[in-house]
């Protein structure tokens, strides 16, 4: 979602702010701005892309040694320059903010009564005026910020600079990610490590409630109680090269084709030990797994579909009751806690606010057995969990998740088999079989990627359509859901997915010659059932697009197009069948001319409700 950068240095920080914001573009945004300290606060803002704001900054020759920057994804107020960040209070305080302030209306009325004039429709301007109000009382930017954030309800990451405090900046976080980058004679802040990689790899991840005072030589952090505290310094292993496009046209295309490597890296930990070991999940895993009598998976979006796939594996392989819930729904309903239930959270970024808050809610109910499946080390959700298994997808820039999803599936399959082994349900022969299937998976995925030219041709049939159906059965139904999500995310074609057996219970009414129907048809025990469902579509004049395993004896005909994926890969088949639906969405979007990497209205890291 929104992005934050900031710097305190002995050199002009404007180029660093602009580069940092450029590296945060993948998060999704609709306007950008910077503010730097000189004799006055100089602010440059623009609706649209960072480059438009950069051109304005160059024209105005904006420079400064202390500055903050922001990319905004509109929540309060429309997409206008006046609503873009940074926001300024009485020409003395400038603020950038990620998150949502839930009590902004109440604060706005109070501040208006104190004489403050609002120039925007945003909740963020409340923060600027509130800090200014307390600065007048304390003459100290740190204390003013500490007092102000105590009055804010909601989630936020903020950075503040003041013309009256020209050598430092103050930042604070609650519920939204924020980190400090440590340099030599200069220091930085950002909402994502990618924004500071060009200037430092030494970072400190702030905890909820932290407020930090940052100057060129020193960083001082205070916890929610105002007590000075030390936070661990991490050396980021994220590669700048991994964030470059290279020979690809889009990040989504690059990340689809990076899946063989991402899967290899994720599988490597299991293969290296030639066994499924609880130690993969942490030192406490064996003891925790012995206590577990059921599993609750909490996630959002694509990660939720990964959880739905995992339910099939966990119940069929580990024989453990599993439920999967949308995180934003779970946290607001009355549930029955079970202290022996394993809470599994899934998040690419590890900062997905709905999932993080759902995890905290589960823990507040006394459910302390927690496991995070995550792609970003030291992010909030792993830090809040007892156990963690990191996927090794590498940096994922495209808003529509691809390699993060398939590596999540590998991690969840590993969990299912590991639990089965601990529950004495896994013979050595079966363990070796699963290991061999993992070893073979990467080659099959590469084979599926080689189908791209055929899938590109199929995409032409979707480019002028407004709707599509996706069908799957069993553990491939969540893959149909994921395929429909990908298509609507990036091509804006309305797509829905159903278990194929549900066709006759309503969705069949939608089928006609203008409704393409994508069918995931692996050569498994449900294949004949799927064929019967396909006949229901054909009889109504619907056009079928079938992804069938090479050994499933399918043949194309009028109204039935077939692409043969590799031979059936057994229990890992959902991972393999994800590849073609990703490619179909990508090429349909190209033909529609949409912004593949930054689809409208969406953001990569969803850190607000």
Coordinates of C-alpha atoms in Angstrom, one line a residue:
X1 CA 0.0 0.0 0.0
X2 CA 1.3 3.5 0.7
X3 CA 5.1 3.9 0.9
X4 CA 7.3 6.0 3.2
X5 CA 11.0 7.1 2.9
X6 CA 13.0 9.6 4.9
X7 CA 16.6 10.7 5.3
X8 CA 18.8 12.9 7.5
X9 CA 22.2 13.4 5.9
X10 CA 25.1 15.8 5.1
X11 CA 24.2 15.7 1.4
X12 CA 21.2 16.5 -0.7
X13 CA 18.6 13.8 0.2
X14 CA 16.2 14.5 -2.7
X15 CA 17.7 12.0 -5.1
X16 CA 17.6 9.3 -2.4
X17 CA 14.0 10.1 -1.5
X18 CA 13.0 9.9 -5.2
X19 CA 14.9 6.6 -5.8
X20 CA 13.4 5.2 -2.6
X21 CA 9.9 6.1 -3.7
X22 CA 10.5 4.6 -7.1
X23 CA 11.4 1.3 -5.5
X24 CA 8.2 1.4 -3.6
X25 CA 6.0 1.9 -6.7
X26 CA 5.1 -1.8 -6.7
X27 CA 3.1 -1.4 -3.6
X28 CA 0.4 0.5 -5.4
X29 CA -0.3 4.3 -5.3
X30 CA -1.9 7.2 -7.0
X31 CA 0.1 10.3 -6.0
X32 CA 3.6 11.1 -4.7
X33 CA 5.3 13.8 -2.8
X34 CA 8.4 14.9 -0.8
X35 CA 9.1 17.6 1.7
X36 CA 12.6 18.9 2.7
X37 CA 13.9 21.4 5.3
X38 CA 15.6 24.6 4.2
X39 CA 14.7 28.1 5.6
X40 CA 11.2 26.9 4.9
X41 CA 9.6 23.5 4.3
X42 CA 9.8 22.9 0.6
X43 CA 7.1 20.5 -0.7
X44 CA 6.6 18.9 -4.1
X45 CA 3.6 16.8 -4.8
X46 CA 2.0 15.3 -7.9
X47 CA -0.9 13.1 -8.9
X48 CA 0.2 10.1 -10.9
X49 CA 3.6 8.4 -11.0
X50 CA 6.8 9.2 -9.1
X51 CA 8.4 10.4 -12.3
X52 CA 5.9 13.3 -12.5
X53 CA 6.7 14.4 -9.0
X54 CA 10.4 14.0 -9.8
X55 CA 10.1 16.3 -12.8
X56 CA 8.5 19.0 -10.7
X57 CA 11.2 18.7 -8.1
X58 CA 13.9 19.0 -10.8
X59 CA 12.2 22.1 -12.3
X60 CA 11.9 23.8 -8.9
X61 CA 15.5 22.7 -8.0
X62 CA 14.4 21.3 -4.7
X63 CA 17.3 20.3 -2.4
X64 CA 17.7 19.6 1.3
X65 CA 19.6 17.7 4.0
X66 CA 16.6 16.4 5.8
X67 CA 13.5 15.2 4.1
X68 CA 10.5 12.8 3.9
X69 CA 8.7 11.3 1.0
X70 CA 5.5 9.3 0.3
X71 CA 3.5 7.4 -2.3
X72 CA -0.2 7.5 -1.5
X73 CA -3.0 5.0 -2.1
X74 CA -6.2 7.0 -1.5
X75 CA -8.4 6.1 1.4
X76 CA -9.7 9.4 2.8
X77 CA -10.3 11.9 0.1
X78 CA -10.0 11.6 -3.7
X79 CA -6.9 11.5 -5.9
X80 CA -5.9 15.1 -5.8
X81 CA -2.7 17.0 -5.2
X82 CA -4.2 18.6 -2.1
X83 CA -4.7 15.2 -0.6
X84 CA -1.2 13.9 -1.5
X85 CA 1.4 13.6 1.2
X86 CA 3.4 15.2 2.9
X87 CA 0.9 17.3 4.9
X88 CA 2.0 20.5 6.6
X89 CA 0.8 22.3 9.7
X90 CA 1.2 26.1 9.8
X91 CA 4.4 25.9 7.7
X92 CA 6.3 24.3 10.6
X93 CA 5.5 20.6 10.7
X94 CA 5.5 18.1 7.8
X95 CA 4.1 14.6 8.1
X96 CA 3.9 11.4 6.0
X97 CA 1.6 8.6 7.1
X98 CA 0.7 5.0 6.1
X99 CA -2.4 3.5 7.7
X100 CA -5.8 4.8 8.8
X101 CA -6.7 7.0 11.7
X102 CA -10.1 5.8 12.9
X103 CA -10.8 8.7 15.2
X104 CA -9.8 11.4 12.7
X105 CA -13.3 13.0 12.7
X106 CA -13.2 13.5 16.4
X107 CA -9.7 14.9 16.3
X108 CA -10.5 17.1 13.3
X109 CA -13.4 18.8 15.1
X110 CA -11.2 19.3 18.2
X111 CA -8.4 20.8 16.1
X112 CA -10.7 23.1 14.2
X113 CA -12.0 24.5 17.5
X114 CA -8.3 25.3 18.3
X115 CA -8.0 27.3 15.2
X116 CA -6.4 24.8 12.8
X117 CA -7.5 25.1 9.2
X118 CA -7.7 21.9 7.1
X119 CA -6.6 21.9 3.4
X120 CA -7.3 18.3 2.6
X121 CA -9.9 15.6 3.1
X122 CA -7.3 13.2 4.6
X123 CA -7.0 11.6 8.0
X124 CA -3.3 12.3 7.9
X125 CA -3.6 16.1 8.2
X126 CA -5.0 15.5 11.6
X127 CA -1.7 14.1 12.6
X128 CA 0.3 17.1 11.4
X129 CA -1.9 19.6 13.3
X130 CA -2.0 17.4 16.4
X131 CA 1.8 17.2 16.5
X132 CA 2.0 20.9 15.9
X133 CA -0.4 21.6 18.8
X134 CA 1.8 19.6 21.2
X135 CA 5.0 21.1 19.8
X136 CA 3.7 24.5 20.8
X137 CA 3.4 23.1 24.4
X138 CA 6.7 21.2 24.6
X139 CA 9.1 22.8 22.0
X140 CA 10.3 19.3 21.4
X141 CA 9.5 17.3 18.3
X142 CA 10.0 13.9 19.9
X143 CA 7.8 14.7 22.9
X144 CA 5.2 16.3 20.7
X145 CA 5.0 13.2 18.5
X146 CA 4.8 10.9 21.6
X147 CA 1.9 12.8 23.0
X148 CA 0.1 13.0 19.7
X149 CA 0.3 9.3 18.9
X150 CA -1.3 8.5 22.2
X151 CA -4.4 10.2 21.0
X152 CA -4.6 8.3 17.7
X153 CA -6.8 5.3 17.2
X154 CA -6.1 3.0 14.3
X155 CA -3.0 1.9 12.5
X156 CA -0.1 4.1 11.4
X157 CA 3.5 4.5 10.4
X158 CA 4.5 8.2 10.4
X159 CA 7.5 10.3 9.9
X160 CA 7.7 13.9 11.0
X161 CA 10.1 16.8 10.3
X162 CA 10.0 20.4 11.6
X163 CA 11.5 23.6 10.5
X164 CA 12.2 24.4 14.1
X165 CA 14.1 21.1 14.6
X166 CA 16.2 21.1 11.4
X167 CA 18.7 18.4 12.2
X168 CA 16.5 15.4 13.0
X169 CA 13.3 13.6 12.2
X170 CA 10.9 11.6 14.3
X171 CA 9.0 8.4 13.3
X172 CA 6.5 6.1 15.0
X173 CA 4.6 2.9 14.2
X174 CA 1.5 1.1 15.3
X175 CA 0.2 -1.7 13.1
X176 CA 2.0 -0.6 9.9
X177 CA 5.6 -1.5 9.0
X178 CA 8.4 0.9 9.5
X179 CA 12.2 0.5 9.6
X180 CA 15.3 2.6 10.2
X181 CA 18.3 2.3 7.8
X182 CA 21.7 3.0 9.4
X183 CA 24.4 4.7 7.4
X184 CA 27.7 6.5 8.1
X185 CA 26.9 10.1 9.1
X186 CA 23.4 9.7 7.7
X187 CA 20.3 7.7 8.6
X188 CA 17.1 6.7 6.9
X189 CA 13.6 5.5 7.4
X190 CA 11.3 3.5 5.1
X191 CA 8.2 1.3 5.1
X192 CA 10.0 -1.4 3.1
X193 CA 13.7 -2.3 3.0
X194 CA 13.7 -2.1 -0.8
X195 CA 13.6 1.7 -0.4
X196 CA 17.0 2.0 1.4
X197 CA 19.0 -0.9 -0.2
X198 CA 20.9 1.6 -2.4
X199 CA 22.2 3.4 0.7
X200 CA 22.5 0.7 3.4
X201 CA 21.8 -2.9 4.3
X202 CA 21.8 -2.3 8.1
X203 CA 18.3 -1.9 9.3
X204 CA 16.2 -1.9 12.5
X205 CA 12.6 -3.0 12.4
X206 CA 10.5 -0.9 14.7
X207 CA 8.0 -2.7 17.0
X208 CA 4.4 -1.6 17.6
X209 CA 4.3 1.5 19.8
X210 CA 7.9 2.5 19.1
X211 CA 8.8 6.2 18.5
X212 CA 12.3 7.0 17.2
X213 CA 14.3 10.2 17.2
X214 CA 16.8 10.1 14.3
X215 CA 19.7 12.5 13.4
X216 CA 22.8 12.1 11.3
X217 CA 24.8 10.3 13.9
X218 CA 22.4 8.6 16.3
X219 CA 19.1 6.8 16.5
X220 CA 17.2 6.7 19.8
X221 CA 14.2 4.4 20.1
X222 CA 11.5 4.6 22.8
X223 CA 8.8 1.9 23.4
X224 CA 5.1 2.5 23.9
X225 CA 5.7 3.4 27.6
X226 CA 8.3 6.1 26.6
X227 CA 11.2 4.0 27.8
X228 CA 14.4 4.1 25.8
X229 CA 15.0 0.6 24.3
X230 CA 17.5 -1.1 22.0
X231 CA 16.2 -3.0 18.9
X232 CA 18.2 -5.6 17.0
X233 CA 20.2 -4.5 13.9
X234 CA 19.6 -6.8 10.9
X235 CA 21.7 -7.1 7.8
X236 CA 19.3 -7.3 4.9
X237 CA 20.0 -10.1 2.4
X238 CA 17.6 -8.7 -0.2
X239 CA 19.4 -8.2 -3.5
X240 CA 18.9 -5.0 -5.6
X241 CA 19.5 -7.2 -8.7
X242 CA 16.5 -9.3 -7.7
X243 CA 14.3 -6.2 -7.9
X244 CA 15.4 -5.3 -11.5
X245 CA 13.4 -6.4 -14.5
X246 CA 16.2 -7.8 -16.5
X247 CA 15.1 -9.1 -19.9
X248 CA 11.4 -9.2 -19.0
X249 CA 8.7 -6.8 -20.0
X250 CA 6.9 -6.9 -16.6
X251 CA 7.6 -8.0 -13.0
X252 CA 4.7 -10.4 -13.2
X253 CA 6.2 -12.1 -16.2
X254 CA 9.6 -12.2 -14.5
X255 CA 8.1 -13.7 -11.3
X256 CA 6.1 -16.3 -13.2
X257 CA 9.3 -17.5 -14.8
X258 CA 11.3 -17.3 -11.6
X259 CA 9.1 -20.0 -10.1
X260 CA 11.4 -23.0 -10.8
X261 CA 14.2 -21.2 -8.9
X262 CA 11.8 -20.0 -6.1
X263 CA 10.4 -23.5 -5.7
X264 CA 13.9 -25.1 -5.7
X265 CA 15.1 -22.7 -3.0
X266 CA 12.0 -23.4 -0.9
X267 CA 12.2 -27.2 -1.3
X268 CA 16.0 -27.2 -0.6
X269 CA 15.6 -27.2 3.1
X270 CA 13.6 -30.4 3.0
X271 CA 15.6 -32.1 0.3
X272 CA 18.9 -31.3 2.0
X273 CA 17.9 -33.3 5.1
X274 CA 16.2 -36.0 3.0
X275 CA 13.4 -36.0 5.5
X276 CA 10.5 -33.9 6.8
X277 CA 11.6 -32.6 10.2
X278 CA 9.8 -30.5 12.7
X279 CA 13.1 -28.6 13.2
X280 CA 12.3 -26.8 9.9
X281 CA 9.7 -24.8 11.7
X282 CA 11.7 -23.8 14.8
X283 CA 13.2 -25.2 18.0
X284 CA 9.8 -25.5 19.7
X285 CA 8.1 -27.1 16.8
X286 CA 8.3 -30.8 18.0
X287 CA 6.8 -29.9 21.4
X288 CA 4.1 -27.7 19.9
X289 CA 3.1 -30.2 17.1
X290 CA 2.7 -32.9 19.8
X291 CA 0.0 -30.8 21.4
X292 CA -1.9 -29.9 18.3
X293 CA -5.3 -31.5 17.8
X294 CA -6.6 -29.2 15.0
X295 CA -5.5 -26.3 12.7
X296 CA -7.0 -22.9 11.9
X297 CA -5.5 -21.2 8.9
X298 CA -5.9 -17.4 8.7
X299 CA -5.1 -15.5 5.5
X300 CA -6.3 -13.0 2.9
X301 CA -6.5 -12.9 -0.9
X302 CA -4.2 -15.3 -2.7
X303 CA -2.8 -16.6 0.6
X304 CA -6.3 -17.6 1.6
X305 CA -6.5 -19.8 -1.5
X306 CA -3.2 -21.4 -0.5
X307 CA -4.7 -22.1 2.9
X308 CA -7.8 -23.7 1.2
X309 CA -5.5 -26.0 -0.8
X310 CA -3.6 -26.9 2.4
X311 CA -6.8 -28.0 4.1
X312 CA -7.0 -31.0 1.6
X313 CA -3.4 -32.0 2.4
X314 CA -3.6 -31.5 6.1
X315 CA -6.8 -33.6 6.4
X316 CA -5.9 -36.3 3.9
X317 CA -2.2 -36.7 4.8
X318 CA -2.0 -35.6 8.5
X319 CA -5.6 -36.6 9.3
X320 CA -5.9 -33.4 11.4
X321 CA -9.1 -31.3 11.3
X322 CA -8.5 -28.0 9.5
X323 CA -10.5 -24.9 9.0
X324 CA -9.6 -21.9 6.8
X325 CA -10.9 -18.4 7.5
X326 CA -10.5 -15.0 5.9
X327 CA -8.6 -13.1 8.4
X328 CA -10.7 -9.9 8.3
X329 CA -13.8 -12.0 9.0
X330 CA -12.4 -14.1 11.8
X331 CA -11.3 -11.3 14.0
X332 CA -14.7 -9.7 14.1
X333 CA -16.8 -12.7 15.0
X334 CA -17.3 -14.7 18.2
X335 CA -15.4 -17.9 17.9
X336 CA -14.7 -20.9 20.2
X337 CA -11.0 -20.9 21.2
X338 CA -9.1 -24.1 21.4
X339 CA -5.7 -23.9 23.2
X340 CA -4.5 -27.0 21.4
X341 CA -5.3 -25.6 18.0
X342 CA -2.4 -24.5 15.8
X343 CA -3.0 -21.1 14.3
X344 CA -1.3 -20.9 10.9
X345 CA -1.1 -17.4 9.3
X346 CA 0.0 -17.0 5.7
X347 CA 1.3 -13.7 4.2
X348 CA 3.7 -12.9 1.5
X349 CA 4.8 -9.6 3.1
X350 CA 4.4 -10.6 6.7
X351 CA 2.7 -7.2 7.2
X352 CA -0.8 -7.9 6.0
X353 CA -2.8 -6.0 8.6
X354 CA -5.9 -8.1 8.5
X355 CA -3.9 -11.2 9.0
X356 CA -1.7 -9.7 11.7
X357 CA -4.7 -8.5 13.7
X358 CA -6.4 -11.8 13.3
X359 CA -3.3 -13.5 14.7
X360 CA -3.3 -11.1 17.7
X361 CA -7.0 -11.8 18.2
X362 CA -6.4 -15.5 18.3
X363 CA -3.6 -15.0 20.8
X364 CA -5.8 -12.8 23.0
X365 CA -8.2 -15.8 23.2
X366 CA -5.4 -17.9 24.7
X367 CA -4.4 -19.6 21.4
X368 CA -0.6 -19.5 21.8
X369 CA 0.3 -22.2 19.3
X370 CA 1.2 -20.1 16.3
X371 CA 3.0 -20.7 13.0
X372 CA 3.7 -18.1 10.3
X373 CA 4.3 -19.0 6.6
X374 CA 5.9 -15.9 5.2
X375 CA 8.3 -14.7 2.5
X376 CA 9.8 -11.7 4.3
X377 CA 12.2 -12.3 7.1
X378 CA 11.8 -10.4 10.4
X379 CA 8.4 -9.0 9.3
X380 CA 5.7 -8.5 11.8
X381 CA 3.7 -11.7 11.5
X382 CA 6.7 -14.0 12.0
X383 CA 7.9 -11.9 14.9
X384 CA 4.4 -12.4 16.5
X385 CA 4.5 -16.2 16.0
X386 CA 6.1 -18.9 17.9
X387 CA 7.1 -20.9 14.8
X388 CA 7.9 -19.8 11.3
X389 CA 8.7 -21.3 8.0
X390 CA 10.0 -18.8 5.5
X391 CA 9.3 -19.4 1.8
X392 CA 12.2 -18.5 -0.4
X393 CA 10.5 -16.8 -3.3
X394 CA 12.7 -13.7 -3.3
X395 CA 11.5 -10.2 -3.8
X396 CA 8.0 -10.2 -5.4
X397 CA 7.2 -6.8 -7.0
X398 CA 4.1 -7.5 -9.1
X399 CA 0.9 -6.7 -7.2
X400 CA -0.6 -10.0 -8.4
X401 CA 1.2 -12.7 -6.4
X402 CA 2.7 -15.6 -8.4
X403 CA 5.8 -17.2 -7.1
X404 CA 4.9 -16.3 -3.5
X405 CA 1.7 -18.4 -3.9
X406 CA 3.4 -21.5 -5.3
X407 CA 6.1 -21.4 -2.6
X408 CA 3.4 -21.0 0.0
X409 CA 1.9 -24.2 -1.3
X410 CA 5.2 -26.1 -1.0
X411 CA 5.6 -24.8 2.6
X412 CA 2.1 -25.9 3.5
X413 CA 2.6 -29.3 1.9
X414 CA 5.7 -29.7 4.0
X415 CA 3.7 -28.8 7.1
X416 CA 1.1 -31.5 6.3
X417 CA 3.7 -34.2 5.7
X418 CA 5.7 -33.2 8.8
X419 CA 2.6 -33.4 11.0
X420 CA 1.8 -36.8 9.5
X421 CA 5.2 -38.0 10.4
X422 CA 5.0 -36.7 13.9
X423 CA 1.6 -38.3 14.3
X424 CA 3.0 -41.7 13.2
X425 CA 1.0 -41.7 10.0
X426 CA 3.9 -41.6 7.6
X427 CA 5.9 -44.7 6.6
X428 CA 9.4 -44.3 5.4
X429 CA 8.4 -45.5 2.0
X430 CA 5.7 -42.8 1.7
X431 CA 8.1 -40.1 3.0
X432 CA 10.5 -41.0 0.3
X433 CA 7.7 -40.9 -2.3
X434 CA 6.8 -37.3 -1.2
X435 CA 10.5 -36.3 -1.3
X436 CA 10.8 -37.7 -4.8
X437 CA 7.6 -35.8 -5.9
X438 CA 9.1 -32.6 -4.6
X439 CA 12.3 -33.3 -6.5
X440 CA 10.3 -33.8 -9.7
X441 CA 8.1 -30.8 -9.2
X442 CA 10.5 -28.2 -10.5
X443 CA 11.0 -29.9 -13.8
X444 CA 7.2 -30.2 -14.3
X445 CA 6.8 -26.5 -13.5
X446 CA 9.4 -25.7 -16.2
X447 CA 7.5 -27.9 -18.6
X448 CA 4.3 -26.0 -17.8
X449 CA 6.0 -22.7 -18.4
X450 CA 7.0 -24.0 -21.9
X451 CA 3.3 -24.0 -22.7
X452 CA 3.3 -20.2 -22.8
X453 CA 3.0 -19.8 -26.6
X454 CA -0.2 -21.9 -26.6
X455 CA -1.6 -20.1 -23.7
X456 CA -0.8 -16.8 -25.4
X457 CA -3.0 -17.9 -28.3
X458 CA -5.8 -18.8 -25.9
X459 CA -5.7 -15.3 -24.3
X460 CA -6.9 -13.8 -27.6
X461 CA -10.3 -15.5 -26.9
X462 CA -10.5 -13.7 -23.6
X463 CA -9.4 -10.2 -24.5
X464 CA -12.8 -9.1 -25.8
X465 CA -14.8 -10.9 -23.1
X466 CA -16.4 -9.3 -20.0
X467 CA -16.9 -12.5 -17.9
X468 CA -15.3 -15.9 -17.4
X469 CA -15.9 -19.0 -15.3
X470 CA -13.3 -21.2 -13.7
X471 CA -14.0 -24.8 -12.6
X472 CA -12.1 -27.2 -10.5
X473 CA -12.8 -30.1 -8.2
X474 CA -11.3 -31.3 -4.9
X475 CA -8.0 -29.7 -4.1
X476 CA -8.0 -28.0 -7.6
X477 CA -11.0 -25.9 -6.7
X478 CA -8.8 -23.4 -4.8
X479 CA -6.6 -23.2 -7.9
X480 CA -9.7 -22.3 -10.0
X481 CA -10.4 -19.6 -7.4
X482 CA -6.8 -18.4 -7.8
X483 CA -7.1 -18.4 -11.6
X484 CA -10.2 -16.3 -11.5
X485 CA -8.7 -13.9 -9.0
X486 CA -5.6 -13.4 -11.3
X487 CA -7.7 -12.8 -14.3
X488 CA -9.9 -10.1 -12.7
X489 CA -6.9 -8.5 -10.8
X490 CA -4.9 -7.6 -13.8
X491 CA -7.2 -7.8 -16.9
X492 CA -10.3 -6.4 -15.2
X493 CA -12.4 -9.3 -16.7
X494 CA -15.0 -10.3 -14.2
X495 CA -14.2 -13.9 -13.3
X496 CA -15.7 -16.4 -10.8
X497 CA -14.7 -19.9 -9.8
X498 CA -16.9 -22.8 -8.7
X499 CA -16.5 -26.4 -7.7
X500 CA -17.5 -28.0 -11.0
X501 CA -20.2 -30.0 -9.3
X502 CA -22.0 -26.8 -8.3
X503 CA -22.6 -25.8 -12.0
X504 CA -26.1 -27.2 -12.0
X505 CA -27.0 -25.5 -8.7
X506 CA -27.0 -22.1 -10.2
X507 CA -23.9 -20.9 -12.2
X508 CA -24.9 -23.0 -15.3
X509 CA -27.5 -20.2 -15.9
X510 CA -24.6 -17.9 -16.9
X511 CA -23.2 -20.2 -19.6
X512 CA -23.5 -19.1 -23.2
X513 CA -21.2 -18.5 -26.2
X514 CA -19.9 -15.3 -24.6
X515 CA -18.9 -16.9 -21.3
X516 CA -15.5 -18.8 -21.7
X517 CA -15.2 -21.6 -19.1
X518 CA -11.7 -22.6 -17.9
X519 CA -11.5 -26.1 -16.5
X520 CA -8.7 -27.5 -14.4
X521 CA -8.8 -31.3 -15.3
X522 CA -6.0 -33.3 -13.8
X523 CA -5.8 -37.0 -14.2
X524 CA -7.0 -37.8 -10.7
X525 CA -10.0 -39.7 -9.1
X526 CA -12.4 -36.9 -10.0
X527 CA -11.6 -36.7 -13.7
X528 CA -14.7 -38.5 -14.9
X529 CA -16.9 -36.2 -12.8
X530 CA -15.2 -33.2 -14.3
X531 CA -15.8 -34.6 -17.8
X532 CA -19.5 -34.8 -17.0
X533 CA -19.5 -31.2 -15.8
X534 CA -17.9 -30.2 -19.1
X535 CA -20.7 -31.9 -21.0
X536 CA -23.1 -29.7 -19.1
X537 CA -21.3 -26.6 -20.4
X538 CA -21.0 -27.9 -24.0
X539 CA -24.7 -28.7 -24.1
X540 CA -25.4 -25.0 -23.4
X541 CA -23.2 -23.7 -26.1
X542 CA -20.4 -22.7 -23.8
X543 CA -16.8 -22.6 -25.0
X544 CA -14.4 -24.7 -22.8
X545 CA -10.7 -24.1 -22.2
X546 CA -9.3 -27.2 -20.6
X547 CA -6.0 -27.6 -18.8
X548 CA -5.6 -31.4 -18.8
X549 CA -2.7 -33.6 -17.8
X550 CA -0.8 -35.3 -20.6
X551 CA -2.0 -38.7 -19.6
X552 CA -5.7 -37.9 -19.2
X553 CA -6.8 -38.9 -22.8
X554 CA -8.5 -35.6 -23.5
X555 CA -9.0 -34.4 -27.1
X556 CA -10.2 -31.1 -28.4
X557 CA -13.3 -30.6 -30.5
X558 CA -15.7 -27.9 -31.5
X559 CA -16.1 -25.7 -28.5
X560 CA -13.5 -27.5 -26.5
X561 CA -9.9 -26.3 -26.5
X562 CA -7.3 -28.4 -24.7
X563 CA -3.8 -27.7 -23.5
X564 CA -1.9 -30.6 -22.1
X565 CA 0.2 -29.9 -19.0
X566 CA 2.8 -32.5 -17.9
X567 CA 1.8 -35.9 -16.7
X568 CA -0.1 -36.0 -13.5
X569 CA 2.2 -35.2 -10.5
X570 CA 0.1 -36.7 -7.8
X571 CA -0.6 -34.8 -4.6
X572 CA 1.4 -31.7 -5.8
X573 CA -0.8 -31.3 -8.8
X574 CA -2.4 -28.0 -7.5
X575 CA 1.1 -26.3 -7.7
X576 CA 1.6 -27.4 -11.3
X577 CA -1.8 -26.3 -12.4
X578 CA -1.3 -22.8 -11.0
X579 CA 1.2 -22.0 -13.7
X580 CA -1.1 -22.0 -16.7
X581 CA -3.8 -19.9 -15.1
X582 CA -1.2 -17.3 -14.2
X583 CA 0.0 -17.2 -17.8
X584 CA -3.5 -17.0 -19.1
X585 CA -4.2 -14.0 -16.9
X586 CA -0.9 -12.3 -17.8
X587 CA -1.4 -12.6 -21.6
X588 CA -5.1 -11.6 -21.4
X589 CA -4.1 -8.5 -19.5
X590 CA -1.4 -7.7 -22.1
X591 CA -4.0 -7.8 -24.9
X592 CA -6.4 -5.7 -22.9
X593 CA -3.6 -3.1 -22.4
X594 CA -3.9 -2.9 -18.6
X595 CA -1.1 -2.1 -16.2
X596 CA 0.0 -5.6 -15.4
X597 CA 2.3 -4.9 -12.5
X598 CA 0.2 -2.1 -10.9
X599 CA -3.5 -2.9 -11.4
X600 CA -5.9 -0.1 -10.6
X601 CA -7.2 0.3 -7.1
X602 CA -4.9 -2.5 -5.7
X603 CA -1.8 -2.5 -3.6
X604 CA 1.0 -5.0 -3.0
X605 CA 1.1 -4.9 0.8
X606 CA -2.3 -4.3 2.3
X607 CA -1.5 -2.6 5.6
X608 CA -4.9 -1.0 6.3
X609 CA -8.3 -2.6 6.9

